[in-house]
Short mmCIF file of C-alpha atoms in Angstrom, two decimals:
data_model
loop_
_atom_site.label_atom_id
_atom_site.label_comp_id
_atom_site.label_asym_id
_atom_site.label_seq_id
_atom_site.Cartn_x
_atom_site.Cartn_y
_atom_site.Cartn_z
CA MET T 15 14.95 -14.98 50.52
CA THR T 16 17.16 -17.24 53.15
CA ASP T 17 21.12 -17.17 52.80
CA ILE T 18 23.98 -17.80 54.61
CA MET T 19 26.66 -15.04 54.65
CA ARG T 20 29.95 -15.67 52.95
CA GLY T 21 32.69 -16.46 55.78
CA ALA T 22 29.38 -17.39 58.41
CA GLU T 23 30.21 -19.58 61.39
CA ILE T 24 28.74 -23.09 60.69
CA GLN T 25 28.60 -25.74 63.55
CA GLY T 26 26.43 -29.00 62.46
CA ASP T 27 25.85 -31.45 59.70
CA PRO T 28 24.96 -29.85 56.49
CA LYS T 29 22.01 -32.05 56.18
CA ALA T 30 20.65 -30.44 59.30
CA VAL T 31 21.84 -27.00 58.25
CA LYS T 32 19.71 -27.52 55.21
CA ALA T 33 16.71 -28.92 56.97
CA ILE T 34 16.84 -25.67 59.13
CA LEU T 35 16.96 -23.08 56.33
CA ALA T 36 14.04 -24.99 54.72
CA THR T 37 11.91 -23.81 57.84
CA PHE T 38 12.73 -20.19 56.84
CA ASP T 39 12.00 -21.14 53.02
CA ARG T 40 8.53 -22.74 54.51
CA ALA T 41 7.91 -19.36 56.13
CA GLU T 42 8.38 -17.20 52.89
CA GLU T 43 5.89 -19.61 51.06
CA ALA T 44 3.42 -18.94 53.59
CA LEU T 45 4.01 -14.96 53.37
CA GLN T 46 3.65 -15.14 49.68
CA LYS T 47 0.02 -17.13 49.87
CA LYS T 48 -0.90 -15.41 53.47
CA ASN T 49 -1.47 -18.64 54.92
CA LEU T 50 -1.78 -18.59 58.13
CA SER T 51 -1.79 -21.83 59.03
CA GLU T 52 1.15 -22.79 57.03
CA MET T 53 3.13 -20.15 58.82
CA MET T 54 2.28 -21.25 62.46
CA SER T 55 3.31 -24.60 61.67
CA ILE T 56 6.83 -23.09 61.70
CA TYR T 57 6.60 -22.14 65.18
CA SER T 58 6.89 -24.90 68.06
CA LYS T 59 4.33 -25.86 70.44
CA ASN T 60 6.11 -24.22 73.18
CA TYR T 61 7.02 -21.17 71.21
CA ARG T 62 7.64 -17.99 73.93
CA ASN T 63 9.12 -14.72 72.92
CA ARG T 64 8.98 -12.28 75.42
CA GLY T 65 6.08 -13.57 77.05
CA LEU T 66 3.91 -14.02 74.26
CA GLY T 67 2.94 -17.45 72.99
CA ARG T 68 1.67 -19.13 69.61
CA GLU T 69 -1.73 -18.06 69.95
CA ASP T 70 -0.37 -14.12 70.30
CA THR T 71 1.76 -14.79 67.32
CA SER T 72 -1.10 -16.14 65.20
CA ARG T 73 -2.99 -13.03 65.92
CA ILE T 74 -0.15 -10.59 65.00
CA TRP T 75 0.31 -12.53 61.72
CA LYS T 76 -3.32 -12.42 60.83
CA ASP T 77 -3.14 -8.56 61.52
CA ILE T 78 0.18 -8.47 59.03
CA PHE T 79 -1.95 -10.40 56.34
CA SER T 80 -4.78 -8.14 56.63
CA ARG T 81 -2.61 -4.92 56.44
CA TYR T 82 -0.22 -5.87 53.68
CA ASP T 83 -0.01 -7.40 50.42
CA ARG T 84 3.19 -8.77 48.46
CA LEU T 85 4.52 -9.89 51.46
CA SER T 86 8.39 -11.12 51.52
CA SER T 87 11.40 -11.60 53.64
CA ARG T 88 15.08 -11.76 53.99
CA HIS T 89 16.96 -13.60 56.43
CA LEU T 90 20.94 -13.29 56.26
CA PHE T 91 22.33 -15.92 58.61
CA SER T 92 25.82 -15.25 60.02
CA LYS T 93 26.14 -17.83 62.60
CA VAL T 94 24.46 -21.55 62.44
CA ILE T 95 25.01 -23.77 65.42
CA VAL T 96 23.46 -26.91 65.82
CA ASP T 97 23.66 -28.97 68.57
CA GLU T 98 21.83 -32.70 66.86
CA LYS T 99 22.00 -34.35 70.35
CA LYS T 100 19.82 -31.84 72.33
CA LYS T 101 17.91 -31.14 69.10
CA VAL T 102 18.36 -27.40 69.08
CA ALA T 103 19.98 -25.00 67.32
CA GLN T 104 20.81 -21.49 67.32
CA LEU T 105 20.92 -18.96 64.16
CA THR T 106 22.19 -15.43 64.29
CA CYS T 107 20.45 -13.55 61.49
CA THR T 108 19.89 -10.15 60.18
CA GLY T 109 16.85 -9.46 57.87
CA ALA T 110 13.70 -7.87 57.33
CA LEU T 111 9.80 -8.27 56.35
CA PHE T 112 8.51 -6.25 53.56
CA GLY T 113 5.06 -5.80 52.47
CA VAL T 114 2.81 -3.34 50.35
CA PRO T 115 0.14 -1.17 52.49
CA VAL T 116 -3.39 -2.59 51.75
CA MET T 117 -4.18 1.24 52.65
CA ARG T 118 -2.80 3.40 50.20
CA ARG T 119 -2.86 6.93 49.28
CA GLU T 120 -3.08 8.11 45.87
CA GLY T 121 -0.40 6.90 43.40
CA ALA T 122 1.40 3.80 43.17
CA ALA T 123 1.89 1.08 45.70
CA LYS T 124 5.03 1.50 47.42
CA PRO T 125 6.44 -1.60 49.33
CA VAL T 126 7.55 -0.48 53.17
CA GLN T 127 9.75 -2.34 55.76
CA VAL T 128 7.12 -3.92 57.98
CA ASP T 129 10.02 -5.07 60.65
CA TYR T 130 13.84 -5.81 60.48
CA TRP T 131 16.35 -7.35 62.77
CA PHE T 132 20.31 -7.14 63.37
CA GLU T 133 22.29 -10.24 64.40
CA ALA T 134 19.16 -11.12 66.63
CA VAL T 135 19.38 -15.02 67.66
CA HIS T 136 16.69 -17.23 66.78
CA HIS T 137 16.11 -20.35 68.58
CA LEU T 138 14.96 -23.76 67.25
CA VAL T 139 14.07 -27.20 68.39
CA LEU T 140 13.37 -30.23 66.20
CA GLU T 141 9.86 -31.24 67.17
CA ASP T 142 7.54 -33.92 65.12
CA GLY T 143 10.58 -34.48 62.64
CA ARG T 144 10.73 -30.69 61.90
CA TRP T 145 12.71 -27.49 62.74
CA LYS T 146 10.74 -25.11 64.38
CA ILE T 147 11.07 -21.84 66.13
CA ILE T 148 11.21 -22.05 69.74
CA GLY T 149 12.10 -18.66 70.55
CA HIS T 150 14.52 -15.47 69.80
CA ASP T 151 17.22 -13.43 72.03
CA PRO T 152 17.12 -9.64 71.27
CA ALA T 153 19.55 -8.17 69.04
CA GLY T 154 22.33 -5.75 70.66
CA GLY T 155 20.05 -2.64 71.91
CA GLU T 156 16.94 -4.42 72.18
CA GLU T 157 16.87 -5.54 75.65
CA GLY T 158 14.59 -3.18 76.86
CA LEU T 159 11.04 -3.90 75.88
CA PHE T 160 10.29 -0.38 74.69
CA GLU T 161 13.49 0.50 73.23
CA SER T 162 12.92 -1.21 69.82
CA ALA T 163 10.37 -3.69 67.59
CA ILE T 164 10.02 -7.09 69.53
CA HIS T 165 10.51 -9.00 66.60
CA LEU T 166 7.94 -11.93 67.32
CA LEU T 167 7.92 -13.65 63.89
CA PHE T 168 11.13 -14.94 62.75
#
């Protein structure tokens, strides 16, 4: 689920903002289908995050797809800044990734929070006619490599 927070700071053409949000909608569809190639289509050819690139991220998604069923995400954007001349955008996002572990103990399957982020900044670039994630800035308190999850995904 993708949404813009009431009162969010929006700087950019509404058409560009809508196209950017569609990137996260495509990610949600890929999650629900566990479709690795569709998921990787939201990442730029030049994607980097804390030293890890597209291939690393692909391996992480493959692992998540094998460990969790019923995957879903939540993205709540509090700031969207689009520079159409430079073909870049920054989105401040709070969200989470949820799933049901494949390896279950006795009893009903219970969803778990696989990852979460608070006010992380997603950087996107217009590439091949589509907005794609090129990297992330850590949220406050996440600057150190071992202080929190690295939020590689989105």
